[in-house]
CSV table of C-alpha atoms in Angstrom, one decimal:
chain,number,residue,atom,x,y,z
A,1,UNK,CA,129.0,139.4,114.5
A,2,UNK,CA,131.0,137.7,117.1
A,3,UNK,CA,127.7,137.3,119.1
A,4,UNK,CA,125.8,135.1,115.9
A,5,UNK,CA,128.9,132.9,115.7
A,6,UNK,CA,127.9,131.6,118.8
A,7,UNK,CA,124.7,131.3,118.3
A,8,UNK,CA,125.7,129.3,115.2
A,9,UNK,CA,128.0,127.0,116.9
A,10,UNK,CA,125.5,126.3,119.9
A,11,UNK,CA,122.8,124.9,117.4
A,12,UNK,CA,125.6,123.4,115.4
A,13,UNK,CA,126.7,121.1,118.6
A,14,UNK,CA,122.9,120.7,119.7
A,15,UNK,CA,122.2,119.3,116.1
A,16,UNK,CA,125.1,117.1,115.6
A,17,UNK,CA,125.3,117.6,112.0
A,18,UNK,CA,126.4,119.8,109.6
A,19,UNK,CA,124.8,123.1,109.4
A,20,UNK,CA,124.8,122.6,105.7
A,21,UNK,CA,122.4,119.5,106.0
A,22,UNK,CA,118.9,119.5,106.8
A,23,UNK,CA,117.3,117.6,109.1
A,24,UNK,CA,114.7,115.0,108.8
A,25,UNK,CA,111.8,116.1,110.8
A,26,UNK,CA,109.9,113.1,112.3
A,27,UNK,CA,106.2,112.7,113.5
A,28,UNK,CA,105.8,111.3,116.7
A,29,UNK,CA,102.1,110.1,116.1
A,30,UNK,CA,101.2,107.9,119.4
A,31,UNK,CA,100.5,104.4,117.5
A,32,UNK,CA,99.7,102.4,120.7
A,33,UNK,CA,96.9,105.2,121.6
A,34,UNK,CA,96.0,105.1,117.9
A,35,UNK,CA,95.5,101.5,117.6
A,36,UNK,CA,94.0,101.6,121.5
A,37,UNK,CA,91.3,103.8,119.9
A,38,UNK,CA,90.4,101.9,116.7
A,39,UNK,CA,90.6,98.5,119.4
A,40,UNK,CA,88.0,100.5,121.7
A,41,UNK,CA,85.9,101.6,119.2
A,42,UNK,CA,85.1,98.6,116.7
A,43,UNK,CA,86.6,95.6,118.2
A,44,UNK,CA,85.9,95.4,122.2
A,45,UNK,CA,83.4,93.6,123.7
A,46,UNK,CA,82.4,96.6,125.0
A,47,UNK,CA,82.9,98.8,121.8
A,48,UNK,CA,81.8,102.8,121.5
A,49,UNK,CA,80.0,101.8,117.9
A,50,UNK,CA,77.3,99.0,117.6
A,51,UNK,CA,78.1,96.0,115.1
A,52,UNK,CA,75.4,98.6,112.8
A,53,UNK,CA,77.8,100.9,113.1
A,54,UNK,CA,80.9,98.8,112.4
A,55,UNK,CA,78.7,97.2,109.0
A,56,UNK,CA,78.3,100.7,107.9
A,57,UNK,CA,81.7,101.5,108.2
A,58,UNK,CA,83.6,98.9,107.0
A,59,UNK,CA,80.9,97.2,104.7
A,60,UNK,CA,81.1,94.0,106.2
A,61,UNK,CA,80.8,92.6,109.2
A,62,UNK,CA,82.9,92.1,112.0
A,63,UNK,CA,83.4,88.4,112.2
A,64,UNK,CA,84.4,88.5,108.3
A,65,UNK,CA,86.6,91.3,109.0
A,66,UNK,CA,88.5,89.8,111.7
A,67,UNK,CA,88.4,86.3,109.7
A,68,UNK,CA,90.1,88.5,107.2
A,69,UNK,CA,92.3,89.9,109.8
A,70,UNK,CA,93.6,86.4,111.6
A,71,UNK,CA,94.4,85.4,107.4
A,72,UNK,CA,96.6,87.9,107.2
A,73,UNK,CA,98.5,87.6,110.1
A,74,UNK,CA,98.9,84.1,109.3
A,75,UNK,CA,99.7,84.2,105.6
A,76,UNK,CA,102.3,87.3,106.0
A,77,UNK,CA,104.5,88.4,109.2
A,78,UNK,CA,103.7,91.5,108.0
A,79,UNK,CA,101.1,92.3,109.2
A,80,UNK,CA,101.9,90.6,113.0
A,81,UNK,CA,102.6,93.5,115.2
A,82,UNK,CA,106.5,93.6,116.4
A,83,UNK,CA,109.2,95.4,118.2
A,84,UNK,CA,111.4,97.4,117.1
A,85,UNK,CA,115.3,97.3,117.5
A,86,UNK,CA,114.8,99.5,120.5
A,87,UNK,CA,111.5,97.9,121.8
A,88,UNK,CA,108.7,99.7,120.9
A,89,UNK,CA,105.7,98.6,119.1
A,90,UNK,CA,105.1,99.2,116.1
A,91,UNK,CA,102.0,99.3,114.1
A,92,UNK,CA,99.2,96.4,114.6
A,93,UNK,CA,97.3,94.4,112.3
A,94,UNK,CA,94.4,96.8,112.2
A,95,UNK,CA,95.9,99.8,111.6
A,96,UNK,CA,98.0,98.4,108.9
A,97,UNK,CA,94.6,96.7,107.1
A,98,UNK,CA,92.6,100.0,107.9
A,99,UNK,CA,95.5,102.2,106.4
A,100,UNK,CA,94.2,102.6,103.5
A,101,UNK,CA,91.2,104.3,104.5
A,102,UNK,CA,91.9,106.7,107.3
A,103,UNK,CA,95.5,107.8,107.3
A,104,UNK,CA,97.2,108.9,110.4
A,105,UNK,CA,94.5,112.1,111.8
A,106,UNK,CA,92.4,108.7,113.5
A,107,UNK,CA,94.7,105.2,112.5
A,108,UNK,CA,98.1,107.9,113.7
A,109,UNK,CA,99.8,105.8,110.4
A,110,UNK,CA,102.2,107.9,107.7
A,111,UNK,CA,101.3,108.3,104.3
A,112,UNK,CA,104.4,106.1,102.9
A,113,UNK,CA,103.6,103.3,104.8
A,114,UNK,CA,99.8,102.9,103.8
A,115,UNK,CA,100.7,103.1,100.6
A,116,UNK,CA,103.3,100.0,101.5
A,117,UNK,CA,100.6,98.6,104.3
A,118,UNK,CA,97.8,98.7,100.8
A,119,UNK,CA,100.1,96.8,98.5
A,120,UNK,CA,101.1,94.3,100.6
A,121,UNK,CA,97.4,93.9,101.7
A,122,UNK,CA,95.5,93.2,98.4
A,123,UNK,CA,98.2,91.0,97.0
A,124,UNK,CA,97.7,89.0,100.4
A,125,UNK,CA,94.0,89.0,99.8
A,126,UNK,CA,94.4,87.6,96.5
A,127,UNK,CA,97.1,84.8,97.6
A,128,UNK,CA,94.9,83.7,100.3
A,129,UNK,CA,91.3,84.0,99.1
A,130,UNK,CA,91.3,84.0,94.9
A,131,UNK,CA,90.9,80.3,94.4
A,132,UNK,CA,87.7,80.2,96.6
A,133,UNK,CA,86.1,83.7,95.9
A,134,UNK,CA,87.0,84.2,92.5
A,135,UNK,CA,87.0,80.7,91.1
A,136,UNK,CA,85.0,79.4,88.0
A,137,UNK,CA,81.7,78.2,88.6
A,138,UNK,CA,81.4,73.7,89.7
A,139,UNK,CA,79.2,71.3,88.6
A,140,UNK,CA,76.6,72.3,91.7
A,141,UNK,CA,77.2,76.0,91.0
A,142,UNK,CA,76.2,76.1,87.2
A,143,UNK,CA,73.2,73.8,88.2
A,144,UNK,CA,72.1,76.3,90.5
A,145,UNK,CA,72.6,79.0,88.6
A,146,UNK,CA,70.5,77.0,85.7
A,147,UNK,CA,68.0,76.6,88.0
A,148,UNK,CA,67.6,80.1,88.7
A,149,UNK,CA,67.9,81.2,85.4
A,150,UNK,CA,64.7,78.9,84.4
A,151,UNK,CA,62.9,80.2,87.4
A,152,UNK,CA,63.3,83.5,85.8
A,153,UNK,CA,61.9,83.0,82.2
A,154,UNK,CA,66.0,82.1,80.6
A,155,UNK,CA,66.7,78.3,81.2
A,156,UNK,CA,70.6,78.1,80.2
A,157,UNK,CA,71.2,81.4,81.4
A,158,UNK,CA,74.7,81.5,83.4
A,159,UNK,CA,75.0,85.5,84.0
A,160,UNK,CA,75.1,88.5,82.5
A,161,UNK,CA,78.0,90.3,80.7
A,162,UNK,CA,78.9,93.9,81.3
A,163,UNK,CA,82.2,96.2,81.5
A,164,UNK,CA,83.1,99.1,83.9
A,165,UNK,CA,85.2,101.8,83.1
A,166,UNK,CA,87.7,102.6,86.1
A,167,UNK,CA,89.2,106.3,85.7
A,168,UNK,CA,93.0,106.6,86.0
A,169,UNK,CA,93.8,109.9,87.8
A,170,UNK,CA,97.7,109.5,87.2
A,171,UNK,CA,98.2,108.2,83.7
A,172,UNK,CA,101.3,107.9,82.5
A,173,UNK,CA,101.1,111.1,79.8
A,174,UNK,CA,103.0,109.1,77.4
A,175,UNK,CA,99.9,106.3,77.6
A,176,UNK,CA,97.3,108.8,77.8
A,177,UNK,CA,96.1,108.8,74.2
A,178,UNK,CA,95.8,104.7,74.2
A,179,UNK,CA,93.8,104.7,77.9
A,180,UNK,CA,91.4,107.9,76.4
A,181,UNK,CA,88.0,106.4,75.4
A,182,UNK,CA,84.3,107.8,75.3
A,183,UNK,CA,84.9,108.8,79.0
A,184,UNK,CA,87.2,111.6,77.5
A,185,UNK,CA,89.6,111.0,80.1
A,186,UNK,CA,92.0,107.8,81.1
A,187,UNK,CA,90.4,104.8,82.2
A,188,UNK,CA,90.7,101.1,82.6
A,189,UNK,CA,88.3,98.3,81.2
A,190,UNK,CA,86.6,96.0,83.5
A,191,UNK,CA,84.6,92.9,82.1
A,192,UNK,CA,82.5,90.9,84.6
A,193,UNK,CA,79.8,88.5,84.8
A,194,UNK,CA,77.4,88.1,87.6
A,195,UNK,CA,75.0,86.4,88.7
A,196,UNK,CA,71.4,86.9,90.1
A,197,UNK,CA,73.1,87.5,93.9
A,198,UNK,CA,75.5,90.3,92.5
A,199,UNK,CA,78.2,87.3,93.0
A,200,UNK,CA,81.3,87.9,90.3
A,201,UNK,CA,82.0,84.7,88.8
A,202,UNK,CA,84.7,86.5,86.3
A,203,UNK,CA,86.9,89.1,86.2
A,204,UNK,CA,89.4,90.9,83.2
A,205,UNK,CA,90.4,94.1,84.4
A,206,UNK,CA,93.8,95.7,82.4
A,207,UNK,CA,92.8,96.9,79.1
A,208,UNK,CA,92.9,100.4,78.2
A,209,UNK,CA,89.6,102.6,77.8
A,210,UNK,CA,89.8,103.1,73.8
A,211,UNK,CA,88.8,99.5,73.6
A,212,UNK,CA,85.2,99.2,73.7
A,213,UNK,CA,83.1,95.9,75.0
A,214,UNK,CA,83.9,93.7,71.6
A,215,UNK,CA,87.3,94.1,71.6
A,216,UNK,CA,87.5,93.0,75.4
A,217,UNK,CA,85.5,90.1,74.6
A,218,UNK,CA,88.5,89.2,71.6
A,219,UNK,CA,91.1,89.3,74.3
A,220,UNK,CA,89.2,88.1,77.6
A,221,UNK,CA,89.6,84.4,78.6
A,222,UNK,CA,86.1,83.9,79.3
A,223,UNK,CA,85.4,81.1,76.6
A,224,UNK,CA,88.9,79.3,77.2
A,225,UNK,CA,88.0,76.9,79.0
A,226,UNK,CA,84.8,76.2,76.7
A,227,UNK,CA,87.1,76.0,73.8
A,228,UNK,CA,89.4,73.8,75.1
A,229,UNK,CA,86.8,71.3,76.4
A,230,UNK,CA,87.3,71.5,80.0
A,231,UNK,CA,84.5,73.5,81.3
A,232,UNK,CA,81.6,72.0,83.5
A,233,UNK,CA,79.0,70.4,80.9
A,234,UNK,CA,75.8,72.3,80.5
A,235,UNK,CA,72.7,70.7,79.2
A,236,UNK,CA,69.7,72.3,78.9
A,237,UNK,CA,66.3,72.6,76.4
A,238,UNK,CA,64.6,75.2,75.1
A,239,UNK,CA,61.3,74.6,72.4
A,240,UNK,CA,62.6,71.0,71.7
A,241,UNK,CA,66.2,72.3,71.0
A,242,UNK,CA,68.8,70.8,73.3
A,243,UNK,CA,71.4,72.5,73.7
A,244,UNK,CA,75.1,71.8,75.5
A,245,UNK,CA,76.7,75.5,75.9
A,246,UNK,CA,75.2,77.8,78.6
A,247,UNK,CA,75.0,81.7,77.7
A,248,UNK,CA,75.5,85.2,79.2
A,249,UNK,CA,72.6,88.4,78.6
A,250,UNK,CA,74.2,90.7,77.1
A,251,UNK,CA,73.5,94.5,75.4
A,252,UNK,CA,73.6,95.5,71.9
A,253,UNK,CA,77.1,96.2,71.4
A,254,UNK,CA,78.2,92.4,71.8
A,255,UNK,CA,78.2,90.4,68.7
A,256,UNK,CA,76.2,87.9,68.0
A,257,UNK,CA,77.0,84.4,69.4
A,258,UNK,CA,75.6,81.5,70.8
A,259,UNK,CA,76.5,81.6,74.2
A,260,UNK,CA,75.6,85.2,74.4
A,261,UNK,CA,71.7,86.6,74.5
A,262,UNK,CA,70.9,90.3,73.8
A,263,UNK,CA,67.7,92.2,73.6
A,264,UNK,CA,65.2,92.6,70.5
A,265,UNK,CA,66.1,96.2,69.3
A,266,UNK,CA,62.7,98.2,68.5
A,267,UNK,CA,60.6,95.0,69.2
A,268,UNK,CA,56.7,95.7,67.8
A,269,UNK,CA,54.9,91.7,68.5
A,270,UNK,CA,53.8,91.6,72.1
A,271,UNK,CA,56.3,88.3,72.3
A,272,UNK,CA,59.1,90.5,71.6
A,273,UNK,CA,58.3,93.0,73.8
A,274,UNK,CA,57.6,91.0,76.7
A,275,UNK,CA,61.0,89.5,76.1
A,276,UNK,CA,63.1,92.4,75.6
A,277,UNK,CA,61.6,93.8,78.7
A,278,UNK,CA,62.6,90.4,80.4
A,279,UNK,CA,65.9,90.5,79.5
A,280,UNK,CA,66.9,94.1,80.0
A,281,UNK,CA,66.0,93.6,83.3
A,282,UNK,CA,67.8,90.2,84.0
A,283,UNK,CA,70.7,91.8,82.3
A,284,UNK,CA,70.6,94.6,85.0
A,285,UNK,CA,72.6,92.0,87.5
A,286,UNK,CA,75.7,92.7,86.7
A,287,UNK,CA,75.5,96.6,86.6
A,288,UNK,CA,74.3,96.2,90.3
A,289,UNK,CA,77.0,94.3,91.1
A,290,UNK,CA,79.5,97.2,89.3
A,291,UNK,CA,77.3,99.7,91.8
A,292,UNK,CA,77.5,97.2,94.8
A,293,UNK,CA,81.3,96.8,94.1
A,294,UNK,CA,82.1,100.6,93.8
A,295,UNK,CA,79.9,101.9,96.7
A,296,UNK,CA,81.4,99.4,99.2
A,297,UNK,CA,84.9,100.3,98.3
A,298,UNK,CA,85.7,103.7,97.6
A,299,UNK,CA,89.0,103.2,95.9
A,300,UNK,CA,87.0,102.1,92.7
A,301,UNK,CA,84.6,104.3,92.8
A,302,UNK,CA,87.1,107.4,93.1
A,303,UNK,CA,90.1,107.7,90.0
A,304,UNK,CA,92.7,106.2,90.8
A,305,UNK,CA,96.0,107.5,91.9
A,306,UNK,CA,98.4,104.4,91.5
A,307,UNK,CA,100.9,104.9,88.7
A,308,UNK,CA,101.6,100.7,88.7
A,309,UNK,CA,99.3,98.9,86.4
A,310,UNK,CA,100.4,95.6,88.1
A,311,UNK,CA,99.4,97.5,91.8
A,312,UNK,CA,96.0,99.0,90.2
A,313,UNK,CA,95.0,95.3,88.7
A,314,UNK,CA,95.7,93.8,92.3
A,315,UNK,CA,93.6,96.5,93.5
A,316,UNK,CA,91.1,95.6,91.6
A,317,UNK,CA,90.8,92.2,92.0
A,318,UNK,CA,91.2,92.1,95.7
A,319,UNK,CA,87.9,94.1,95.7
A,320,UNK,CA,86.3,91.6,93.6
A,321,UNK,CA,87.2,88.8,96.0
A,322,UNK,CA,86.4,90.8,98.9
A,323,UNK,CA,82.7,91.6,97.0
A,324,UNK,CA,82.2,87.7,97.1
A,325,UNK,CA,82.7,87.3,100.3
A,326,UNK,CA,80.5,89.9,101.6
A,327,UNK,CA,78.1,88.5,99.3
A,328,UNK,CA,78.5,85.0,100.8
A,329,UNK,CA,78.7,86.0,104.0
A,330,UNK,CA,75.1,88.6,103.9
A,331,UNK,CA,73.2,86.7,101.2
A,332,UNK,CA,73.6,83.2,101.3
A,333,UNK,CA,69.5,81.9,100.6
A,334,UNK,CA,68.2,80.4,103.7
A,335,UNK,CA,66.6,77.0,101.0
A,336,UNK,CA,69.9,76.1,99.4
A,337,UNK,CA,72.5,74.5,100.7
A,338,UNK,CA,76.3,75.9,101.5
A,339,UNK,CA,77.4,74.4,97.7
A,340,UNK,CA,81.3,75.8,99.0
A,341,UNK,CA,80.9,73.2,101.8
A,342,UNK,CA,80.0,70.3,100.5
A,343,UNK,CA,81.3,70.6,97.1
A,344,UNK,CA,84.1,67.4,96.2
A,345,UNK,CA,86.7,67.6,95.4
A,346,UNK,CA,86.0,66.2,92.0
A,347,UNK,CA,83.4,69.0,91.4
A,348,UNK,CA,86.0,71.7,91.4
A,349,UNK,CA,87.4,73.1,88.0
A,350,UNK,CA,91.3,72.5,88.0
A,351,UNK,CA,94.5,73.2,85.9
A,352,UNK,CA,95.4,69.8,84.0
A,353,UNK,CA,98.8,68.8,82.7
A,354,UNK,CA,97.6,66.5,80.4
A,355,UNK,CA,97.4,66.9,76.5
A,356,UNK,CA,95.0,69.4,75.2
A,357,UNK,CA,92.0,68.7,72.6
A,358,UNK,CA,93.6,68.4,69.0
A,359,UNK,CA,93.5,71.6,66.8
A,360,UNK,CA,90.3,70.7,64.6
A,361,UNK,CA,88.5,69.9,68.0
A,362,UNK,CA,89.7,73.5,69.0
A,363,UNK,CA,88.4,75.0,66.3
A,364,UNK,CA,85.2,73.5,66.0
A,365,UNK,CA,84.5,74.5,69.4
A,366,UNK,CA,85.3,78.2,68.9
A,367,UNK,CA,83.1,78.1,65.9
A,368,UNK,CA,80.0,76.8,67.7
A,369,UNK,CA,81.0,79.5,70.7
A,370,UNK,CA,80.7,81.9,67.8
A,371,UNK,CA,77.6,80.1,65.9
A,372,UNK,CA,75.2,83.0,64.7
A,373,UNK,CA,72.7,80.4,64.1
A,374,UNK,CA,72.7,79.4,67.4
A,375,UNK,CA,72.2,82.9,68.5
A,376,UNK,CA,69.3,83.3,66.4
A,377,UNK,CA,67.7,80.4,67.3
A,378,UNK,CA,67.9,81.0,71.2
């Protein structure tokens, strides 16, 4: 008895606390070799990987990423490596950015603070890059995009219309029954339209999976700014009917409006044939872009484990914007002018402060944005 006293009281003076309280056991997890091994592998002159390798494993190449990279460190001390009170290093800029994908067995970064290191990432992303990458399409834009719409049998054709369904793994169980759709289990609704190059031009991510792709379009803003009269004009002819509205392919579940084209169901003339077949396939664009978008970033594809809204939406969105820019940076036609470069000022879409259109203007304008002669007709 005696004997386990002191063996009490030795560990009790070698602890310093109470015996009562348990300790907080640290990880010492090497950070400077951790980010001296991510440096060596990816970002050295002389680096372990090839820039094949690098493309395959972050999805985009290395002068984007580290474009990226020097944005963030410039946007948000954050994510500028520092000293602690004690002067150690802490974490670098690529371990914190990487974080989110390999977590402390190769980056030697906790859980806690990838999760922190994530969040603070994508809301930087969308700070820094949103107008640019996820901005409404210019004056030059839509007339490039008309042009290749024409080329490809729909002259006024701006994109194509589509939602994705993201699964959420840790749904509230209280919300469960509202985010349950066809899926059977909780999911989130993303609309989109993109264009021929997979490029997202429009984004409304939030709503819960029980809504289905009509009562997304009743909420989106996709047609504001056509219904308030400031959108880019767009003028176009089609069998000696001109027309001033551009349109979106669509499938059969949308309703039928003028600035949005679906397929013939059961066509039987060759004409309607030959265009249904046209414009299932045109409408496939924006699907690819949902397949490009998830199998570049795994966080999309997989459920997701956020219990935020606000953190999962940010998610989202930063992986649209970062989509664009891959898309910009790998596929940018070799024939057509940078547009983002030499673009005025003037050509850009922007907020105004000035009175809106009167109500009857309004309304008139949502009619002919919901004109099923129009849609017959086209």
């Amino acid at each position: 008895m005696i004997a386990a006293v002191a063996i009490a009281k030795r560990r009790h003076k070698k602890s310093g606390r109470c015996a009562s309280i348990k300790r907080h056991a640290t990880i010492w997890r090497d950070r400077l070799a951790g980010h001296d091994r991510l440096f060596h592998d990816y970002f050295s002159e002389t680096s372990t990987y090839p820039l094949d390798k690098f493309l395959r494993r972050f999805q985009m190449n290395r002068p984007l990423f580290l474009h990226i990279k020097n944005s963030m460190e410039q946007h948000d001390s954050y994510f500028v490596q520092k000293r602690n009170c004690a002067g150690v290093l802490g974490l670098s800029s690529l371990q914190k950015i990487i974080s989110g994908d390999s977590i402390d067995e190769y980056v030697r970064i906790g859980e806690s603070t990838a999760i922190e290191s994530l969040k603070k990432f994508v809301r930087a992303v969308i700070e820094i890059f949103n107008n640019e990458y996820l901005r409404s399409p210019n004056t030059n834009d839509i007339a490039r995009l008309l042009a290749e719409g024409k080329q490809r049998g729909f002259p006024g054709m701006l994109g194509s219309l589509d939602c994705m369904h993201w699964k959420w793994k840790n749904c509230p169980v209280a919300w469960k029954g509202m985010y349950v759709g066809h899926a059977q289990e909780p999911t989130i609704i993303l609309e989109a339209v993109a264009s021929y190059d997979l490029w997202i031009w429009h984004m409304f991510f939030g709503l819960p999976g029980s809504h289905n792709d009509i009562n997304v379009l009743d909420r989106s803003p996709l047609f504001k700014d056509l219904a308030e009269g400031c959108a880019p004009s767009v003028n176009y002819s089609i069998n000696g009917h001109n027309y001033t509205m551009g349109y979106y392919l669509a499938d059969g579940i949308y309703p039928p409006w003028s600035t949005l084209v679906k397929t013939i169901p059961y066509p039987q003339e060759n004409k309607h044939k030959n265009f249904a077949k046209a414009q299932e396939s045109a409408r496939k664009d924006v699907e690819r872009a949902f397949g490009v978008l998830q199998a570049r970033f795994a966080i999309v594809r997989g459920p997701a484990r956020f219990w935020d809204r606000d953190t999962l939406h940010d998610i989202m969105k930063a992986c649209v914007i970062m989509h664009n820019m891959i898309v910009e940076d790998e596929h940018i036609p070799k024939d057509i002018e940078d547009l983002n470069d030499d673009v005025s000022n003037e050509d850009w879409v922007k907020l105004s402060f000035e009175r809106t259109i009167g109500i009857m203007e309004f309304i008139q304008n949502h009619h002919r944005i919901r004109s099923r002669e129009n849609h017959s007709q086209l």
